[in-house]
């Protein structure tokens, strides 16, 4: 279901404060309160795989690495491992492939070649990562990416406006972007949480982004100094919960940047399960923006299946 | 290939879990812990004098895992002989241990800390197995705190020569600890005791003996000399035997308030030191400007941590009315995510409660609330069918009159009440017999700080709950006990002034019911018992009778006729009647205590500078009457005029001394592991009853009221029974020194009679008694009723003119109680 958004409710946005030390305490024990082992760990890791937005966002992206990424997106885990776990027919593939808009056409092409047309291509847009370009060109980026076949758009908010407390301005811009995305394209809104200064701002930005119609809220571009940390994630998912209670609309969550280990991915899944519930553990409401994470997950699954730790060269490069 | 599950089985399992995304079991292995028990044939004795001692013909107690009922080991039910054996070992070891250079003791404590870390996992598993609490908590909370405590106190041992100058070890400490944090709470007693040079005999709780015994072996391996730390096991009566052993010089107890009261009565009048860390019903106060989701997590930490079996559990949630529904809804949703299970499952939140009795008590409390019409919400989560589990519970629609609101349940049961204003939150928060802890939830600094200061409790957490650290003392106000565990403030429980010997009072049996109860028991308040002093003056050659001077009692800033309207004769040294003074009774005590309480809030809020000025002003006014007062002293006591002059001068000095301390003992910043500020505030004890000795009737009076008053207490003071006049004359000094009425109240009369009503007054927070051995015993015994702090002399005099004995840290210790306020800080999480 798409998020229709709502009028900006500034009273709600302004009234909440977030207490960082208390949030950090919860985040710290989340890691230690929940753990999954053996078959549970394997199943959870496979679920994490299906939630990955397999990403490359670099200046040196070319068709070679985009193609490799797309093939890996379709075949994220070695076939022998899937078979050993009885999961060869479960359709294990990543949630999306995420690239810059110029790389969208080739991503679509290679996914098709790899037999993975079902995997959506997500494009970052709107002056990613800084968002410091005129609104018209930002919106135009969205339109072009969609025209080239992107089914998901990851936009960035104006941190300038957020830091200035111009929540109306933030809301208006996101709304314009949402209109550009239209009814069929999922819009993920990147808050750039590392730039927002306070967790209270993270909460406010989360609410404003949802009110303006974002289908997902996403932590970071991967380019800020601090990216997806659990305290930030906690604040965002709590905002999602508040928004759900108020509107009945389920908005998705995407932590991105810095999630590299298999254990991390289970912790993020546990965060979703604990704070939002099982529904938010599927890729229509949960994505992890990552590139190297997949390798570590595959390594863990190898160990689960064979009882031995894999060498890096034994696992296909993404 | 993974060993345990067959391939087809595993195949279907992964698929199923992939669909339902459930949590699975995450067991912690118990094989090492069990191997250690087997090493001891699953039958443990005492650990005394550096070795295992298993006396013959002892009953045994099988200790079980509360999660499964599995018997882990049999342990010994000790008898008196075992106490004697352990205490004599400890006494012998004390001779050398107390004489060790501080650096040597520091090395031993450091070694224990290191060894605890070496065996961290084993201890954590043993504790989880035996207690039923989750391995996550023992691993991440209990055991790290144990190591931290030893490191911190290794430091105090190292620094004891300078930091604790003027103090010395007590001797043998008998420590009795409960089952909720078996090893951690043991550590809280053992660390300061050993650091200060004492030796210890410890009795762990019946349900949870294993970690203490394991720890004793670890200490032994760390090189701790034999006899310095001994563990004996036995039942409650066995614990009493330990406490009553004549060579136990101090009893350190953590546990329930009723047992603490029993120990107070048992040890009354024996000259043993005592510290009690007892129960609580700690409020969690949530203001409208709190971060509600974080508050919900804080509530989880407050009441569901360790199944709520925490003395400082935040069991009384009080929420501002305008966010009450919102917060309760969030809390209920959070509760639907709890996982209950075996203590060795790494993925559970709530384990088993410790025993069947405990489970029954919890159930009874909740059922009673239901009958009263309260709304009971159990966490809607699976509860294991075997083992001693109780689901996390929230009770709403209850009020302050309910037992579940007033009494400690010691289980995962929270009650919630709404309030309107911060002032009301303070009233409801303080409407309890207890005063162990509290938390305040508000992102508004002035609100949070004012509440933190106004809640009467030893630990106040701002926007957090149940944080502990070796550098911050933990302990209670009111019926939550006295004494502190941890911090520098905690060391004073394990030392005595260097000049003082262990009192071993020769105390006659007393009947606590009748002691001091007879009005006029010591002297009849009637005329005809001696020759009055010459009573005339010469004016212009004419002889006139002196204008009559009437000594009344003094409270609320005014001279009052004693309620009974009786006056007792006071004799000068020449046996003539120097004057009649008011003979106070029960109702004078009532009125004076009331006056003191009326004055207390205002006196407490005065700037310390102002309190100092008033005490200096007293010195000024006393000096103006220097020779008059000295003459009077000589006339009454028969001391030389020179000696009386010195007493007056010393009294003036002492007023200066305490005036100086009015603004120099407010507290300190504690160096805990918190990112933020942990502030120790030395708060006044409250209203203190003081009974003065007969020697140095002026100096002792000044030496006792002044430290109390400058630290913002209000006092009801009984002057020397024999020589009350110097103190009664002092009210003219008070009246001319701007001392607010009610801060010092003077009740002349029979010391033990007035003492009786002071110590039995539930609204008197402490009693200082300088009289007979029997009176001391009576005071300690009667103080148990509301767990008053006491300071008594066991009939032994001190030299008030000696600065070591007549002033100093000991007085400050008794005049204050430590409150530690935890204030986490931080807004910076990124760039």
PDB file of N, CA, C and O in Angstrom, chain A residues 17-21 23 25-26 32-34 39-40 43-44 47 83-85 87 193-195 198 202 238 241-242 245 273-274 281 304 306, chain B residues 1 10-11 13-14 17-19 21-24 136 291 293-294 297 330 333-334 337 339 347 349 443 463-464 825-827 829-831:
ATOM      1  N   UNK A  17      10.076  15.238  22.162  1.00  0.00           N
ATOM      2  CA  UNK A  17      11.522  15.315  22.323  1.00  0.00           C
ATOM      3  C   UNK A  17      12.051  13.905  22.469  1.00  0.00           C
ATOM      4  O   UNK A  17      11.358  13.012  22.954  1.00  0.00           O
ATOM      5  N   UNK A  18      13.264  13.714  22.025  1.00  0.00           N
ATOM      6  CA  UNK A  18      13.887  12.397  22.110  1.00  0.00           C
ATOM      7  C   UNK A  18      15.096  12.504  23.024  1.00  0.00           C
ATOM      8  O   UNK A  18      15.917  13.408  22.882  1.00  0.00           O
ATOM      9  N   UNK A  19      15.188  11.587  23.965  1.00  0.00           N
ATOM     10  CA  UNK A  19      16.270  11.592  24.932  1.00  0.00           C
ATOM     11  C   UNK A  19      17.359  10.626  24.480  1.00  0.00           C
ATOM     12  O   UNK A  19      17.203   9.406  24.569  1.00  0.00           O
ATOM     13  N   UNK A  20      18.444  11.182  24.007  1.00  0.00           N
ATOM     14  CA  UNK A  20      19.499  10.361  23.408  1.00  0.00           C
ATOM     15  C   UNK A  20      20.068   9.288  24.344  1.00  0.00           C
ATOM     16  O   UNK A  20      20.156   8.122  23.958  1.00  0.00           O
ATOM     17  N   UNK A  21      20.455   9.645  25.580  1.00  0.00           N
ATOM     18  CA  UNK A  21      21.044   8.588  26.420  1.00  0.00           C
ATOM     19  C   UNK A  21      20.093   7.410  26.639  1.00  0.00           C
ATOM     20  O   UNK A  21      20.528   6.257  26.646  1.00  0.00           O
ATOM     21  N   UNK A  23      17.694   6.445  24.602  1.00  0.00           N
ATOM     22  CA  UNK A  23      17.607   5.709  23.337  1.00  0.00           C
ATOM     23  C   UNK A  23      18.841   4.826  23.169  1.00  0.00           C
ATOM     24  O   UNK A  23      18.741   3.664  22.770  1.00  0.00           O
ATOM     25  N   UNK A  25      20.600   3.493  25.468  1.00  0.00           N
ATOM     26  CA  UNK A  25      20.555   2.334  26.365  1.00  0.00           C
ATOM     27  C   UNK A  25      19.720   1.219  25.755  1.00  0.00           C
ATOM     28  O   UNK A  25      20.097   0.049  25.779  1.00  0.00           O
ATOM     29  N   UNK A  26      18.578   1.598  25.191  1.00  0.00           N
ATOM     30  CA  UNK A  26      17.737   0.584  24.560  1.00  0.00           C
ATOM     31  C   UNK A  26      18.478  -0.040  23.370  1.00  0.00           C
ATOM     32  O   UNK A  26      18.457  -1.251  23.181  1.00  0.00           O
ATOM     33  N   UNK A  32      21.904  -7.383  22.742  1.00  0.00           N
ATOM     34  CA  UNK A  32      22.190  -8.490  23.654  1.00  0.00           C
ATOM     35  C   UNK A  32      20.934  -9.220  24.115  1.00  0.00           C
ATOM     36  O   UNK A  32      21.012 -10.314  24.646  1.00  0.00           O
ATOM     37  N   UNK A  33      19.778  -8.594  23.937  1.00  0.00           N
ATOM     38  CA  UNK A  33      18.541  -9.229  24.378  1.00  0.00           C
ATOM     39  C   UNK A  33      18.062 -10.317  23.432  1.00  0.00           C
ATOM     40  O   UNK A  33      17.308 -11.196  23.806  1.00  0.00           O
ATOM     41  N   UNK A  34      18.423 -10.151  22.163  1.00  0.00           N
ATOM     42  CA  UNK A  34      17.889 -11.076  21.171  1.00  0.00           C
ATOM     43  C   UNK A  34      19.023 -11.642  20.339  1.00  0.00           C
ATOM     44  O   UNK A  34      19.907 -10.912  19.909  1.00  0.00           O
ATOM     45  N   UNK A  39      19.341 -23.049  12.892  1.00  0.00           N
ATOM     46  CA  UNK A  39      18.379 -22.916  11.795  1.00  0.00           C
ATOM     47  C   UNK A  39      17.705 -21.558  11.803  1.00  0.00           C
ATOM     48  O   UNK A  39      17.340 -21.008  10.767  1.00  0.00           O
ATOM     49  N   UNK A  40      17.509 -21.033  13.018  1.00  0.00           N
ATOM     50  CA  UNK A  40      16.854 -19.725  13.120  1.00  0.00           C
ATOM     51  C   UNK A  40      17.738 -18.642  12.514  1.00  0.00           C
ATOM     52  O   UNK A  40      17.286 -17.788  11.786  1.00  0.00           O
ATOM     53  N   UNK A  43      17.631 -18.984   8.714  1.00  0.00           N
ATOM     54  CA  UNK A  43      16.385 -18.479   8.138  1.00  0.00           C
ATOM     55  C   UNK A  43      16.340 -16.952   8.187  1.00  0.00           C
ATOM     56  O   UNK A  43      15.916 -16.292   7.232  1.00  0.00           O
ATOM     57  N   UNK A  44      16.767 -16.410   9.312  1.00  0.00           N
ATOM     58  CA  UNK A  44      16.765 -14.950   9.453  1.00  0.00           C
ATOM     59  C   UNK A  44      17.737 -14.310   8.454  1.00  0.00           C
ATOM     60  O   UNK A  44      17.444 -13.275   7.875  1.00  0.00           O
ATOM     61  N   UNK A  47      16.181 -14.253   5.162  1.00  0.00           N
ATOM     62  CA  UNK A  47      15.197 -13.172   5.103  1.00  0.00           C
ATOM     63  C   UNK A  47      15.902 -11.822   4.916  1.00  0.00           C
ATOM     64  O   UNK A  47      15.454 -10.978   4.134  1.00  0.00           O
ATOM     65  N   UNK A  83      20.150 -25.247  -1.580  1.00  0.00           N
ATOM     66  CA  UNK A  83      19.624 -26.618  -1.649  1.00  0.00           C
ATOM     67  C   UNK A  83      19.761 -27.322  -0.306  1.00  0.00           C
ATOM     68  O   UNK A  83      18.840 -27.991   0.159  1.00  0.00           O
ATOM     69  N   UNK A  84      20.924 -27.153   0.293  1.00  0.00           N
ATOM     70  CA  UNK A  84      21.153 -27.814   1.592  1.00  0.00           C
ATOM     71  C   UNK A  84      20.161 -27.346   2.634  1.00  0.00           C
ATOM     72  O   UNK A  84      19.859 -28.053   3.591  1.00  0.00           O
ATOM     73  N   UNK A  85      19.644 -26.140   2.436  1.00  0.00           N
ATOM     74  CA  UNK A  85      18.689 -25.612   3.415  1.00  0.00           C
ATOM     75  C   UNK A  85      17.242 -25.776   2.945  1.00  0.00           C
ATOM     76  O   UNK A  85      16.323 -25.294   3.586  1.00  0.00           O
ATOM     77  N   UNK A  87      15.939 -24.377   0.380  1.00  0.00           N
ATOM     78  CA  UNK A  87      15.409 -23.065   0.034  1.00  0.00           C
ATOM     79  C   UNK A  87      15.638 -22.730  -1.441  1.00  0.00           C
ATOM     80  O   UNK A  87      15.507 -21.592  -1.854  1.00  0.00           O
ATOM     81  N   UNK A 193      20.470  11.323   8.379  1.00  0.00           N
ATOM     82  CA  UNK A 193      20.408  11.504   9.834  1.00  0.00           C
ATOM     83  C   UNK A 193      21.728  11.962  10.445  1.00  0.00           C
ATOM     84  O   UNK A 193      21.733  12.655  11.452  1.00  0.00           O
ATOM     85  N   UNK A 194      22.824  11.594   9.784  1.00  0.00           N
ATOM     86  CA  UNK A 194      24.125  12.010  10.305  1.00  0.00           C
ATOM     87  C   UNK A 194      24.301  13.522  10.285  1.00  0.00           C
ATOM     88  O   UNK A 194      25.149  14.066  10.989  1.00  0.00           O
ATOM     89  N   UNK A 195      23.488  14.196   9.494  1.00  0.00           N
ATOM     90  CA  UNK A 195      23.598  15.658   9.390  1.00  0.00           C
ATOM     91  C   UNK A 195      22.602  16.397  10.282  1.00  0.00           C
ATOM     92  O   UNK A 195      22.627  17.621  10.339  1.00  0.00           O
ATOM     93  N   UNK A 198      20.403  16.349  16.043  1.00  0.00           N
ATOM     94  CA  UNK A 198      19.780  15.776  17.243  1.00  0.00           C
ATOM     95  C   UNK A 198      18.836  14.657  16.831  1.00  0.00           C
ATOM     96  O   UNK A 198      18.289  14.657  15.720  1.00  0.00           O
ATOM     97  N   UNK A 202      15.760  13.991  14.059  1.00  0.00           N
ATOM     98  CA  UNK A 202      15.546  12.754  13.296  1.00  0.00           C
ATOM     99  C   UNK A 202      14.074  12.355  13.390  1.00  0.00           C
ATOM    100  O   UNK A 202      13.445  11.987  12.393  1.00  0.00           O
ATOM    101  N   UNK A 238      10.212   4.141  15.719  1.00  0.00           N
ATOM    102  CA  UNK A 238       9.189   4.592  16.668  1.00  0.00           C
ATOM    103  C   UNK A 238       8.307   5.656  16.020  1.00  0.00           C
ATOM    104  O   UNK A 238       7.095   5.714  16.284  1.00  0.00           O
ATOM    105  N   UNK A 241       5.875   3.861  13.947  1.00  0.00           N
ATOM    106  CA  UNK A 241       4.817   3.298  14.786  1.00  0.00           C
ATOM    107  C   UNK A 241       3.791   4.372  15.163  1.00  0.00           C
ATOM    108  O   UNK A 241       2.583   4.148  15.086  1.00  0.00           O
ATOM    109  N   UNK A 242       4.306   5.526  15.562  1.00  0.00           N
ATOM    110  CA  UNK A 242       3.385   6.616  15.918  1.00  0.00           C
ATOM    111  C   UNK A 242       2.506   6.991  14.717  1.00  0.00           C
ATOM    112  O   UNK A 242       1.310   7.227  14.856  1.00  0.00           O
ATOM    113  N   UNK A 245      -0.113   4.369  14.164  1.00  0.00           N
ATOM    114  CA  UNK A 245      -1.211   4.452  15.131  1.00  0.00           C
ATOM    115  C   UNK A 245      -2.150   5.608  14.805  1.00  0.00           C
ATOM    116  O   UNK A 245      -3.350   5.524  15.012  1.00  0.00           O
ATOM    117  N   UNK A 273      11.153  -6.402  14.519  1.00  0.00           N
ATOM    118  CA  UNK A 273      10.230  -7.320  15.180  1.00  0.00           C
ATOM    119  C   UNK A 273       9.802  -6.774  16.542  1.00  0.00           C
ATOM    120  O   UNK A 273       8.625  -6.809  16.895  1.00  0.00           O
ATOM    121  N   UNK A 274      10.765  -6.248  17.283  1.00  0.00           N
ATOM    122  CA  UNK A 274      10.467  -5.771  18.635  1.00  0.00           C
ATOM    123  C   UNK A 274       9.653  -4.489  18.629  1.00  0.00           C
ATOM    124  O   UNK A 274       8.737  -4.311  19.424  1.00  0.00           O
ATOM    125  N   UNK A 281       9.055  -7.118   8.826  1.00  0.00           N
ATOM    126  CA  UNK A 281      10.277  -7.890   8.586  1.00  0.00           C
ATOM    127  C   UNK A 281      10.334  -8.395   7.154  1.00  0.00           C
ATOM    128  O   UNK A 281      11.159  -9.241   6.823  1.00  0.00           O
ATOM    129  N   UNK A 304      26.907 -22.591   8.284  1.00  0.00           N
ATOM    130  CA  UNK A 304      25.738 -23.318   8.777  1.00  0.00           C
ATOM    131  C   UNK A 304      25.589 -24.645   8.030  1.00  0.00           C
ATOM    132  O   UNK A 304      25.299 -25.687   8.625  1.00  0.00           O
ATOM    133  N   UNK A 306      27.970 -26.286   6.029  1.00  0.00           N
ATOM    134  CA  UNK A 306      29.118 -27.190   5.967  1.00  0.00           C
ATOM    135  C   UNK A 306      29.874 -27.325   7.286  1.00  0.00           C
ATOM    136  O   UNK A 306      30.758 -28.168   7.402  1.00  0.00           O
TER     137      UNK A 306
ATOM    138  N   UNK B   1      29.283 -30.719   7.867  1.00  0.00           N
ATOM    139  CA  UNK B   1      27.826 -30.718   8.078  1.00  0.00           C
ATOM    140  C   UNK B   1      27.503 -30.403   9.539  1.00  0.00           C
ATOM    141  O   UNK B   1      28.182 -30.883  10.445  1.00  0.00           O
ATOM    142  N   UNK B  10      16.303 -30.262   8.909  1.00  0.00           N
ATOM    143  CA  UNK B  10      16.804 -28.904   8.867  1.00  0.00           C
ATOM    144  C   UNK B  10      16.191 -28.141   7.698  1.00  0.00           C
ATOM    145  O   UNK B  10      15.868 -26.981   7.784  1.00  0.00           O
ATOM    146  N   UNK B  11      16.023 -28.879   6.587  1.00  0.00           N
ATOM    147  CA  UNK B  11      15.460 -28.243   5.404  1.00  0.00           C
ATOM    148  C   UNK B  11      14.078 -27.662   5.697  1.00  0.00           C
ATOM    149  O   UNK B  11      13.814 -26.503   5.416  1.00  0.00           O
ATOM    150  N   UNK B  13      12.829 -27.023   8.511  1.00  0.00           N
ATOM    151  CA  UNK B  13      12.883 -26.071   9.610  1.00  0.00           C
ATOM    152  C   UNK B  13      13.233 -24.667   9.105  1.00  0.00           C
ATOM    153  O   UNK B  13      12.576 -23.681   9.439  1.00  0.00           O
ATOM    154  N   UNK B  14      14.260 -24.588   8.275  1.00  0.00           N
ATOM    155  CA  UNK B  14      14.678 -23.272   7.766  1.00  0.00           C
ATOM    156  C   UNK B  14      13.526 -22.619   7.015  1.00  0.00           C
ATOM    157  O   UNK B  14      13.237 -21.437   7.186  1.00  0.00           O
ATOM    158  N   UNK B  17      10.863 -21.347   9.454  1.00  0.00           N
ATOM    159  CA  UNK B  17      11.273 -20.150  10.202  1.00  0.00           C
ATOM    160  C   UNK B  17      11.349 -18.940   9.265  1.00  0.00           C
ATOM    161  O   UNK B  17      10.993 -17.823   9.637  1.00  0.00           O
ATOM    162  N   UNK B  18      11.800 -19.208   8.039  1.00  0.00           N
ATOM    163  CA  UNK B  18      11.873 -18.121   7.057  1.00  0.00           C
ATOM    164  C   UNK B  18      10.495 -17.471   6.870  1.00  0.00           C
ATOM    165  O   UNK B  18      10.369 -16.275   6.692  1.00  0.00           O
ATOM    166  N   UNK B  19       9.471 -18.306   6.951  1.00  0.00           N
ATOM    167  CA  UNK B  19       8.111 -17.774   6.797  1.00  0.00           C
ATOM    168  C   UNK B  19       7.640 -17.052   8.056  1.00  0.00           C
ATOM    169  O   UNK B  19       7.114 -15.949   7.980  1.00  0.00           O
ATOM    170  N   UNK B  21       9.397 -16.183  10.893  1.00  0.00           N
ATOM    171  CA  UNK B  21      10.384 -15.298  11.536  1.00  0.00           C
ATOM    172  C   UNK B  21      10.284 -15.302  13.062  1.00  0.00           C
ATOM    173  O   UNK B  21      10.314 -14.267  13.720  1.00  0.00           O
ATOM    174  N   UNK B  22      10.186 -16.520  13.597  1.00  0.00           N
ATOM    175  CA  UNK B  22      10.132 -16.629  15.056  1.00  0.00           C
ATOM    176  C   UNK B  22      11.552 -16.626  15.636  1.00  0.00           C
ATOM    177  O   UNK B  22      12.528 -16.775  14.915  1.00  0.00           O
ATOM    178  N   UNK B  23      11.604 -16.407  16.951  1.00  0.00           N
ATOM    179  CA  UNK B  23      12.878 -16.597  17.649  1.00  0.00           C
ATOM    180  C   UNK B  23      12.996 -18.071  18.004  1.00  0.00           C
ATOM    181  O   UNK B  23      11.997 -18.745  18.248  1.00  0.00           O
ATOM    182  N   UNK B  24      14.217 -18.549  18.056  1.00  0.00           N
ATOM    183  CA  UNK B  24      14.419 -19.930  18.474  1.00  0.00           C
ATOM    184  C   UNK B  24      15.182 -19.982  19.775  1.00  0.00           C
ATOM    185  O   UNK B  24      15.499 -18.949  20.353  1.00  0.00           O
ATOM    186  N   UNK B 136      21.815 -13.233  30.250  1.00  0.00           N
ATOM    187  CA  UNK B 136      22.166 -11.914  29.721  1.00  0.00           C
ATOM    188  C   UNK B 136      22.437 -10.944  30.864  1.00  0.00           C
ATOM    189  O   UNK B 136      23.396 -10.181  30.833  1.00  0.00           O
ATOM    190  N   UNK B 291      10.373  11.825  27.046  1.00  0.00           N
ATOM    191  CA  UNK B 291      10.399  11.049  25.808  1.00  0.00           C
ATOM    192  C   UNK B 291       9.685   9.727  26.129  1.00  0.00           C
ATOM    193  O   UNK B 291      10.234   8.850  26.797  1.00  0.00           O
ATOM    194  N   UNK B 293       8.542   6.960  24.537  1.00  0.00           N
ATOM    195  CA  UNK B 293       9.014   5.630  24.150  1.00  0.00           C
ATOM    196  C   UNK B 293      10.238   5.220  24.969  1.00  0.00           C
ATOM    197  O   UNK B 293      10.375   4.069  25.382  1.00  0.00           O
ATOM    198  N   UNK B 294      11.099   6.191  25.206  1.00  0.00           N
ATOM    199  CA  UNK B 294      12.275   5.888  26.033  1.00  0.00           C
ATOM    200  C   UNK B 294      11.858   5.617  27.467  1.00  0.00           C
ATOM    201  O   UNK B 294      12.457   4.780  28.154  1.00  0.00           O
ATOM    202  N   UNK B 297      10.870   2.054  27.857  1.00  0.00           N
ATOM    203  CA  UNK B 297      12.041   1.185  28.031  1.00  0.00           C
ATOM    204  C   UNK B 297      12.610   1.321  29.438  1.00  0.00           C
ATOM    205  O   UNK B 297      13.087   0.364  30.030  1.00  0.00           O
ATOM    206  N   UNK B 330       1.326   2.605  25.261  1.00  0.00           N
ATOM    207  CA  UNK B 330       2.656   2.257  24.750  1.00  0.00           C
ATOM    208  C   UNK B 330       3.281   1.139  25.585  1.00  0.00           C
ATOM    209  O   UNK B 330       3.920   0.226  25.055  1.00  0.00           O
ATOM    210  N   UNK B 333       1.751  -2.238  24.781  1.00  0.00           N
ATOM    211  CA  UNK B 333       2.247  -2.763  23.511  1.00  0.00           C
ATOM    212  C   UNK B 333       3.657  -3.327  23.690  1.00  0.00           C
ATOM    213  O   UNK B 333       3.976  -4.410  23.205  1.00  0.00           O
ATOM    214  N   UNK B 334       4.467  -2.587  24.435  1.00  0.00           N
ATOM    215  CA  UNK B 334       5.839  -3.054  24.680  1.00  0.00           C
ATOM    216  C   UNK B 334       5.831  -4.397  25.403  1.00  0.00           C
ATOM    217  O   UNK B 334       6.657  -5.275  25.134  1.00  0.00           O
ATOM    218  N   UNK B 337       5.884  -7.801  23.749  1.00  0.00           N
ATOM    219  CA  UNK B 337       7.107  -8.287  23.103  1.00  0.00           C
ATOM    220  C   UNK B 337       8.047  -9.033  24.052  1.00  0.00           C
ATOM    221  O   UNK B 337       9.138  -9.409  23.654  1.00  0.00           O
ATOM    222  N   UNK B 339       9.828 -11.897  26.212  1.00  0.00           N
ATOM    223  CA  UNK B 339      10.040 -13.338  26.102  1.00  0.00           C
ATOM    224  C   UNK B 339      10.428 -13.876  27.476  1.00  0.00           C
ATOM    225  O   UNK B 339      11.361 -13.388  28.101  1.00  0.00           O
ATOM    226  N   UNK B 347      18.189 -15.358  24.684  1.00  0.00           N
ATOM    227  CA  UNK B 347      17.250 -14.431  24.054  1.00  0.00           C
ATOM    228  C   UNK B 347      16.004 -14.135  24.880  1.00  0.00           C
ATOM    229  O   UNK B 347      14.971 -13.776  24.319  1.00  0.00           O
ATOM    230  N   UNK B 349      13.865 -12.119  28.082  1.00  0.00           N
ATOM    231  CA  UNK B 349      13.858 -10.901  28.889  1.00  0.00           C
ATOM    232  C   UNK B 349      13.638 -11.221  30.352  1.00  0.00           C
ATOM    233  O   UNK B 349      14.191 -10.572  31.225  1.00  0.00           O
ATOM    234  N   UNK B 443      12.293  15.760  30.043  1.00  0.00           N
ATOM    235  CA  UNK B 443      13.376  16.369  29.286  1.00  0.00           C
ATOM    236  C   UNK B 443      13.530  17.842  29.628  1.00  0.00           C
ATOM    237  O   UNK B 443      14.222  18.575  28.934  1.00  0.00           O
ATOM    238  N   UNK B 463      15.818  10.120  33.896  1.00  0.00           N
ATOM    239  CA  UNK B 463      15.679   9.509  32.575  1.00  0.00           C
ATOM    240  C   UNK B 463      16.426   8.179  32.438  1.00  0.00           C
ATOM    241  O   UNK B 463      16.972   7.860  31.372  1.00  0.00           O
ATOM    242  N   UNK B 464      16.460   7.437  33.512  1.00  0.00           N
ATOM    243  CA  UNK B 464      17.013   6.085  33.491  1.00  0.00           C
ATOM    244  C   UNK B 464      16.580   5.444  34.800  1.00  0.00           C
ATOM    245  O   UNK B 464      15.962   6.110  35.638  1.00  0.00           O
ATOM    246  N   UNK B 825      23.824  12.400  30.147  1.00  0.00           N
ATOM    247  CA  UNK B 825      23.796  13.562  29.261  1.00  0.00           C
ATOM    248  C   UNK B 825      23.982  13.110  27.833  1.00  0.00           C
ATOM    249  O   UNK B 825      24.321  11.967  27.566  1.00  0.00           O
ATOM    250  N   UNK B 826      23.746  14.059  26.932  1.00  0.00           N
ATOM    251  CA  UNK B 826      24.099  13.769  25.555  1.00  0.00           C
ATOM    252  C   UNK B 826      23.027  14.129  24.565  1.00  0.00           C
ATOM    253  O   UNK B 826      21.838  13.879  24.778  1.00  0.00           O
ATOM    254  N   UNK B 827      23.486  14.769  23.534  1.00  0.00           N
ATOM    255  CA  UNK B 827      22.622  15.022  22.391  1.00  0.00           C
ATOM    256  C   UNK B 827      23.398  14.713  21.125  1.00  0.00           C
ATOM    257  O   UNK B 827      22.848  14.492  20.074  1.00  0.00           O
ATOM    258  N   UNK B 829      25.225  12.632  18.604  1.00  0.00           N
ATOM    259  CA  UNK B 829      25.329  11.236  18.205  1.00  0.00           C
ATOM    260  C   UNK B 829      26.029  11.104  16.872  1.00  0.00           C
ATOM    261  O   UNK B 829      26.296  10.022  16.400  1.00  0.00           O
ATOM    262  N   UNK B 830      26.268  12.225  16.229  1.00  0.00           N
ATOM    263  CA  UNK B 830      26.859  12.139  14.899  1.00  0.00           C
ATOM    264  C   UNK B 830      27.779  13.337  14.704  1.00  0.00           C
ATOM    265  O   UNK B 830      28.519  13.707  15.596  1.00  0.00           O
ATOM    266  N   UNK B 831      27.683  13.956  13.565  1.00  0.00           N
ATOM    267  CA  UNK B 831      28.607  15.036  13.197  1.00  0.00           C
ATOM    268  C   UNK B 831      28.588  16.191  14.197  1.00  0.00           C
ATOM    269  O   UNK B 831      27.566  16.595  14.651  1.00  0.00           O
TER     270      UNK B 831
END
